[in-house]
Amino acid sequence: MFELNLSDWQILLVKLGLVLAIVPAITLVAGYAEHKVMAHLQHRLGPMYPGGFHGWATLLADGLKFIYKEDIIPAAADRKVFSLAPLAIFVPTVLTVLVLPLDETLVVEELDLGLFYLLAVSSISTIGMLMAGWSSSNKYALIGALRAAAQLIAYELPIVLSAAVAAMLAGTLSLNGIVEAQEWPFVLWPPGIGLIAFLVFFGAGVAELTRPPFDMPVAESEIITGAFTEYSGMRFIFSTFFPEVANMVIISGVATTLFLGGYQPIVPLGFLDAVPGLVWFTLKTAFMVFMLLWIRPTFPRLREDQLQKFAWKFLIPTSLVLILAAGAWVLYAPEGLK
Amino acid sequence: MLDERKLSAARKRTYGIGLLKGMAVTLKHLFKHNTVIEYPDEKQDLGPRTRGVIALKEENCTVCMLCARECPDWCIYIDSHKETLPPKREGGRPRKRNVLDRFAIDYALCMYCGICVEVCPYDALFWSREFEYAEYDIRQLTHEKEKLSDWMATVLPPPALEAGAEQPGQPVAATPAAAAPAPTAVAPAPTAVAPAVQPAGATTPTPAPSMSAPAETTEADKARLPAPPAHPAPRATTDPEAAGRSPEVPTTGQETVLSDQEKAVYQEDPGPNVDVPAEQPQPVALERSEDAEAVYQQVLKEQLDKGSSAQVAEARARVARAKAERGIKRGPTPLTVDKPVPSAPTKGAPRPEPSGAPEAKAPQPDPGPVAAPAEAGAAGSDEAETSAPAAAKEPAAEEPPSAEPVSTPDPQAAAPAVGGSDETPDQVFERVLQEEKAKGSSDAVAQGRAKAARVKAERAQK
């Protein structure tokens, strides 16, 4: 064996390279899962041809097709903003991965303010949506962008508040710290608070992803993919499909980290410790992704006002009450129960 | 009636239980055996009455044109010519019959309603289950009679009748031989074509002339053939009479009726025969020839005079106005008595012209205002863009009268932008610019209109 002597920035570069390779790969896998799982939930087969075996290469073929497509920028569009918007959506998506602890030590950068960073970075994409919608000079794009902004901001609140509950219970903002602080049975403890916070987080997460039943910003049958009506080719992929699927995985990962015990084994049995944390993390995340996939073909799209109502009249008050409850639990719960 | 109790049960809050039920439904499907038929690899056995493609049994076709006339899409094209056949016997009358030259169905237009198949009295059209005849070129979708005849090979025999069903169309007194061909009562076959109707005699591609008929005629025909001499040309006016007078020869009555029908069919033929393509509804000429408001008033008055209710009259007038605004010429609507042809030149139109703009009726020469918006758009540089629609509208209808009503008395020359034959495009540009300025149009508008006029002039030159 030989010793690798790398300086800090070299290590960082390697890690970033890995992230940039792994995120698209995971996106492809999740995208394929989305195609197939959704198809079977709807009693279809989904893609069967590309690649030979159950259409495994569908997304590769799709990607290739989109690369070859013409990149059209409307004449009346604000060219700079129009071409920067996909970046503003895509980059934050990748940035959020940097702090997710896949295993005890398997994390690109362990930040003490990990949760804060995560929530801050993930909300940048709202600006990207607005950029895309405004610069397209298209009414559908504009409506879509405004809907997206209204929705993302409305659902940012319950996400932040329910994540705050997790942070309060753990007593830290570091994601590793939050994982370590959780003990079996993760979500179910403290009773009620954890589970409700998890459900609020999950529901708001679905809306944050602008996936059905909360997909009014991209509602293809009414406003034609909303803010991205005018996009084509790779810009389209990088502004819609890629962030949506990647975010789906990331939200699942965050939910796993905050509420499901992250890389810890599902049940605290001694021999399960031998299984690497990455496997547990992957399993839990995959379960969460499946839940998201399951919801999508099941429920019809809500109306815009119903969506806002759900956020402001239900999720936000609930999470506010949860914060009070969590605070009370942290302060007054008997030592033995914590 | 809606059950109020059910409604209130449906309105009851269930606190998300319904959502879980929904998710259970989709989850069940995830584990169910999938029944998808993977089409190109695996083919479904389509029902016997599938409407895939229409097949033509050419020898059965008598060019009666019923299918072409009934077709809602006008997608059947039939050409034929007449043949004079020598009389069947000494001293007889030479007979005429139609020979099919072309039978084509344009499947790009066809909407698969099956009316042609239903309406065909001689069983010449059939549904086939084949449906894979997509083409890369839309013109290939017009199947000529050879291709349509090829489809015959794919036609299934008609499904068996249900047990106990009444045998369709069989006359009670039918001879055993006559049972095979199409029931004579329903589809009386002209004798010349008779052999072709018989499945057995379907050897000749076109209906066989009667000379060759005897060779293949069945007993029924043989029985019929000698009948006419007995009743040389009775031309019985009504069927029952004939039947009553000669009960011993039932075929005779049929025969005479037959020839009458035959004649009728043949008499009807020539018109549509020739005109089918020409009669296809042509796009109504878009001519901006009337002042919308005047049209409105006029139609309103006409309708009120006709005794329509005020509401109806107003509605029709509004429609007419909208059409006039959009530049659609008034078609043969019930408003006018003389039924003008929509595509006919407006000059001869009997309808009184609106008082407001007599000059505006000048019909455009070929390029017409239909092309105008496009041209204006093409000409539209940045400063012209705002005025482009206006420019497109103006030069054709309103400019000429205002600018030079005297110099262009001839309506044909009324569109200077288009028809100015002796001007160069640049001259046209200058002139229109001057006119516009004189009219007091703003600079940008004048420029735009002038440019549009120049472009039109350039096109006209080409």
Coordinates of N, CA and C in Angstrom, one line a residue, chain A residues 201-302:
Chain A
F201 N -42.8 17.7 7.4 CA -41.7 17.8 6.6 C -41.9 17.1 5.3
F202 N -42.4 16.0 5.3 CA -42.6 15.2 4.1 C -43.6 15.8 3.2
G203 N -44.8 16.2 3.8 CA -45.8 16.9 3.0 C -45.3 18.1 2.3
A204 N -44.6 19.0 3.1 CA -44.1 20.2 2.6 C -43.0 19.9 1.5
G205 N -42.3 18.8 1.8 CA -41.2 18.4 0.8 C -41.8 18.1 -0.5
V206 N -42.9 17.3 -0.6 CA -43.5 17.0 -1.8 C -43.9 18.3 -2.6
A207 N -44.4 19.3 -1.8 CA -44.8 20.5 -2.4 C -43.6 21.3 -2.9
E208 N -42.5 21.2 -2.1 CA -41.3 21.9 -2.5 C -40.7 21.3 -3.7
L209 N -40.9 20.1 -4.0 CA -40.4 19.5 -5.2 C -41.3 19.8 -6.4
T210 N -42.4 20.5 -6.2 CA -43.4 20.8 -7.2 C -43.8 19.5 -7.9
R211 N -44.0 18.4 -7.2 CA -44.5 17.2 -7.8 C -46.0 17.0 -7.5
P212 N -46.6 16.3 -8.3 CA -48.0 16.0 -8.0 C -48.2 15.5 -6.6
P213 N -49.2 15.8 -5.9 CA -50.4 16.7 -6.3 C -50.1 18.2 -6.1
F214 N -48.9 18.6 -5.9 CA -48.6 20.0 -5.8 C -47.8 20.6 -6.9
D215 N -48.2 20.2 -8.1 CA -47.4 20.6 -9.3 C -48.0 21.7 -10.1
M216 N -48.7 22.6 -9.4 CA -49.3 23.7 -10.2 C -48.2 24.5 -10.9
P217 N -47.1 24.7 -10.4 CA -46.1 25.6 -11.1 C -45.7 25.0 -12.4
V218 N -45.7 23.7 -12.6 CA -45.3 23.1 -13.8 C -46.5 22.5 -14.6
A219 N -47.7 22.6 -14.0 CA -48.9 21.9 -14.5 C -48.9 21.9 -16.1
E220 N -48.5 20.7 -16.6 CA -48.3 20.7 -18.1 C -49.6 20.9 -18.8
S221 N -50.7 20.6 -18.2 CA -52.0 20.7 -19.0 C -52.6 22.1 -18.9
E222 N -52.1 22.9 -18.0 CA -52.7 24.2 -18.0 C -51.6 25.3 -18.4
I223 N -50.4 25.2 -17.8 CA -49.4 26.2 -18.2 C -48.1 25.6 -18.8
I224 N -48.2 24.4 -19.3 CA -47.1 23.9 -20.1 C -45.8 24.0 -19.4
T225 N -45.6 23.3 -18.4 CA -44.3 23.2 -17.6 C -43.9 24.6 -17.1
G226 N -44.9 25.5 -16.9 CA -44.7 26.8 -16.3 C -43.5 27.5 -16.7
A227 N -42.6 27.8 -15.7 CA -41.5 28.7 -16.0 C -40.6 28.1 -17.1
F228 N -40.7 26.9 -17.5 CA -39.7 26.3 -18.5 C -40.4 26.1 -19.8
T229 N -41.5 26.8 -20.0 CA -42.2 26.6 -21.3 C -41.3 26.8 -22.5
E230 N -40.4 27.8 -22.4 CA -39.6 28.2 -23.6 C -38.3 27.4 -23.6
Y231 N -38.0 26.6 -22.6 CA -36.7 25.9 -22.6 C -36.7 24.7 -23.5
S232 N -35.5 24.4 -24.0 CA -35.4 23.2 -24.9 C -34.0 22.7 -24.7
G233 N -33.8 21.5 -25.2 CA -32.5 20.9 -25.2 C -32.0 20.7 -23.7
M234 N -30.7 20.8 -23.6 CA -30.1 20.5 -22.3 C -30.5 21.5 -21.2
R235 N -30.8 22.7 -21.6 CA -31.3 23.7 -20.6 C -32.6 23.2 -20.0
F236 N -33.4 22.6 -20.8 CA -34.6 22.0 -20.3 C -34.4 20.9 -19.2
I237 N -33.4 20.0 -19.6 CA -33.1 19.0 -18.7 C -32.6 19.5 -17.4
F238 N -31.7 20.5 -17.5 CA -31.0 21.0 -16.3 C -31.9 21.9 -15.5
S239 N -33.0 22.3 -16.0 CA -33.9 23.1 -15.2 C -35.2 22.4 -14.8
T240 N -35.5 21.3 -15.4 CA -36.7 20.6 -14.9 C -36.4 19.2 -14.5
F241 N -36.1 18.3 -15.4 CA -36.0 16.9 -15.0 C -34.9 16.7 -13.9
F242 N -33.7 17.2 -14.3 CA -32.6 17.0 -13.4 C -32.8 17.5 -12.0
P243 N -33.1 18.7 -11.8 CA -33.3 19.2 -10.4 C -34.5 18.5 -9.7
E244 N -35.5 18.2 -10.5 CA -36.7 17.6 -9.8 C -36.3 16.2 -9.3
V245 N -35.7 15.4 -10.1 CA -35.3 14.0 -9.6 C -34.2 14.1 -8.6
A246 N -33.2 14.9 -8.8 CA -32.2 15.0 -7.8 C -32.7 15.5 -6.5
N247 N -33.6 16.6 -6.6 CA -34.1 17.1 -5.4 C -35.0 16.1 -4.6
M248 N -35.6 15.2 -5.4 CA -36.4 14.2 -4.8 C -35.5 13.3 -3.9
V249 N -34.4 12.9 -4.5 CA -33.5 12.1 -3.7 C -32.9 12.8 -2.5
I250 N -32.6 14.1 -2.8 CA -32.0 14.9 -1.7 C -33.0 15.1 -0.5
I251 N -34.2 15.5 -0.9 CA -35.2 15.7 0.2 C -35.4 14.4 1.0
S252 N -35.4 13.3 0.2 CA -35.5 12.0 0.9 C -34.3 11.8 1.8
G253 N -33.1 12.1 1.3 CA -31.9 12.0 2.2 C -32.0 12.9 3.4
V254 N -32.5 14.1 3.2 CA -32.6 15.0 4.3 C -33.6 14.5 5.4
A255 N -34.7 14.0 4.9 CA -35.7 13.5 5.8 C -35.2 12.3 6.5
T256 N -34.4 11.5 5.8 CA -33.7 10.3 6.5 C -32.8 10.8 7.6
T257 N -32.0 11.9 7.2 CA -31.1 12.4 8.2 C -31.7 13.0 9.4
L258 N -32.8 13.8 9.2 CA -33.4 14.5 10.2 C -34.3 13.6 11.1
F259 N -35.0 12.7 10.5 CA -36.0 12.0 11.3 C -35.8 10.5 11.4
L260 N -35.2 9.9 10.4 CA -35.2 8.4 10.3 C -33.8 7.8 10.8
G261 N -33.0 8.7 11.4 CA -31.8 8.1 12.0 C -30.7 8.0 11.0
G262 N -30.8 8.6 9.9 CA -29.6 8.7 9.0 C -29.0 7.3 8.7
Y263 N -27.7 7.3 9.0 CA -26.9 6.1 8.6 C -27.0 5.0 9.7
Q264 N -27.8 5.2 10.7 CA -27.9 4.2 11.8 C -28.7 3.0 11.3
P265 N -28.4 1.9 11.9 CA -29.2 0.7 11.5 C -30.7 0.9 11.9
I266 N -31.5 0.2 11.1 CA -33.0 0.4 11.3 C -33.4 -0.1 12.7
V267 N -32.9 -1.2 13.2 CA -33.1 -1.7 14.5 C -31.8 -1.8 15.3
P268 N -31.8 -1.5 16.5 CA -30.5 -1.5 17.3 C -30.2 -2.9 17.7
L269 N -29.8 -3.7 16.7 CA -29.3 -5.1 17.0 C -27.8 -5.1 16.8
G270 N -27.1 -5.7 17.7 CA -25.7 -5.7 17.6 C -25.1 -6.0 16.3
F271 N -25.6 -7.2 15.7 CA -24.9 -7.6 14.5 C -25.1 -6.7 13.3
L272 N -26.2 -5.9 13.4 CA -26.4 -5.0 12.2 C -25.4 -3.9 12.1
D273 N -24.7 -3.7 13.2 CA -23.6 -2.6 13.1 C -22.6 -2.9 12.1
A274 N -22.5 -4.2 11.8 CA -21.4 -4.6 10.8 C -21.8 -4.1 9.4
V275 N -23.1 -3.9 9.1 CA -23.5 -3.3 7.8 C -23.1 -1.9 7.8
P276 N -22.4 -1.5 6.7 CA -22.0 -0.1 6.6 C -23.1 0.9 6.7
G277 N -22.9 2.0 7.3 CA -23.9 3.0 7.4 C -24.5 3.5 6.1
L278 N -23.6 3.5 5.0 CA -24.1 3.9 3.7 C -25.3 3.1 3.2
V279 N -25.2 1.8 3.5 CA -26.3 0.9 3.1 C -27.6 1.3 3.8
W280 N -27.5 1.5 5.1 CA -28.7 1.9 5.8 C -29.3 3.2 5.3
F281 N -28.3 4.2 5.1 CA -28.8 5.5 4.5 C -29.5 5.3 3.2
T282 N -28.8 4.5 2.3 CA -29.4 4.3 1.0 C -30.8 3.6 1.1
L283 N -30.9 2.6 2.0 CA -32.2 1.9 2.1 C -33.3 2.9 2.5
K284 N -32.9 3.6 3.6 CA -34.0 4.6 4.1 C -34.3 5.6 3.0
T285 N -33.3 6.1 2.4 CA -33.6 7.1 1.3 C -34.4 6.5 0.2
A286 N -34.1 5.3 -0.2 CA -34.8 4.6 -1.2 C -36.3 4.5 -0.8
F287 N -36.5 4.2 0.4 CA -37.9 4.0 0.9 C -38.6 5.4 0.8
M288 N -37.9 6.4 1.2 CA -38.5 7.7 1.1 C -38.8 8.1 -0.4
V289 N -37.9 7.8 -1.3 CA -38.1 8.0 -2.7 C -39.3 7.3 -3.2
F290 N -39.4 6.0 -2.7 CA -40.6 5.2 -3.1 C -41.9 5.9 -2.7
M291 N -41.9 6.4 -1.5 CA -43.1 7.1 -1.0 C -43.4 8.3 -1.9
L292 N -42.4 9.0 -2.3 CA -42.7 10.1 -3.2 C -43.2 9.6 -4.6
L293 N -42.6 8.6 -5.1 CA -43.1 8.0 -6.3 C -44.5 7.5 -6.2
W294 N -44.8 7.0 -5.1 CA -46.1 6.4 -4.8 C -47.2 7.4 -4.8
I295 N -46.8 8.6 -4.2 CA -47.8 9.7 -4.1 C -48.2 10.2 -5.5
R296 N -47.1 10.3 -6.4 CA -47.3 11.0 -7.6 C -48.5 10.5 -8.5
P297 N -48.5 9.2 -8.8 CA -49.6 8.7 -9.6 C -50.9 8.6 -8.9
T298 N -50.9 8.7 -7.6 CA -52.1 8.4 -6.8 C -53.1 9.6 -6.8
F299 N -52.5 10.8 -6.6 CA -53.4 11.9 -6.3 C -53.4 12.9 -7.5
P300 N -54.6 13.5 -7.7 CA -54.7 14.5 -8.7 C -54.2 15.8 -8.2
R301 N -54.0 16.7 -9.2 CA -53.4 18.0 -8.8 C -54.4 18.9 -8.0
L302 N -53.9 19.6 -7.0 CA -54.7 20.5 -6.3 C -54.9 21.8 -7.1

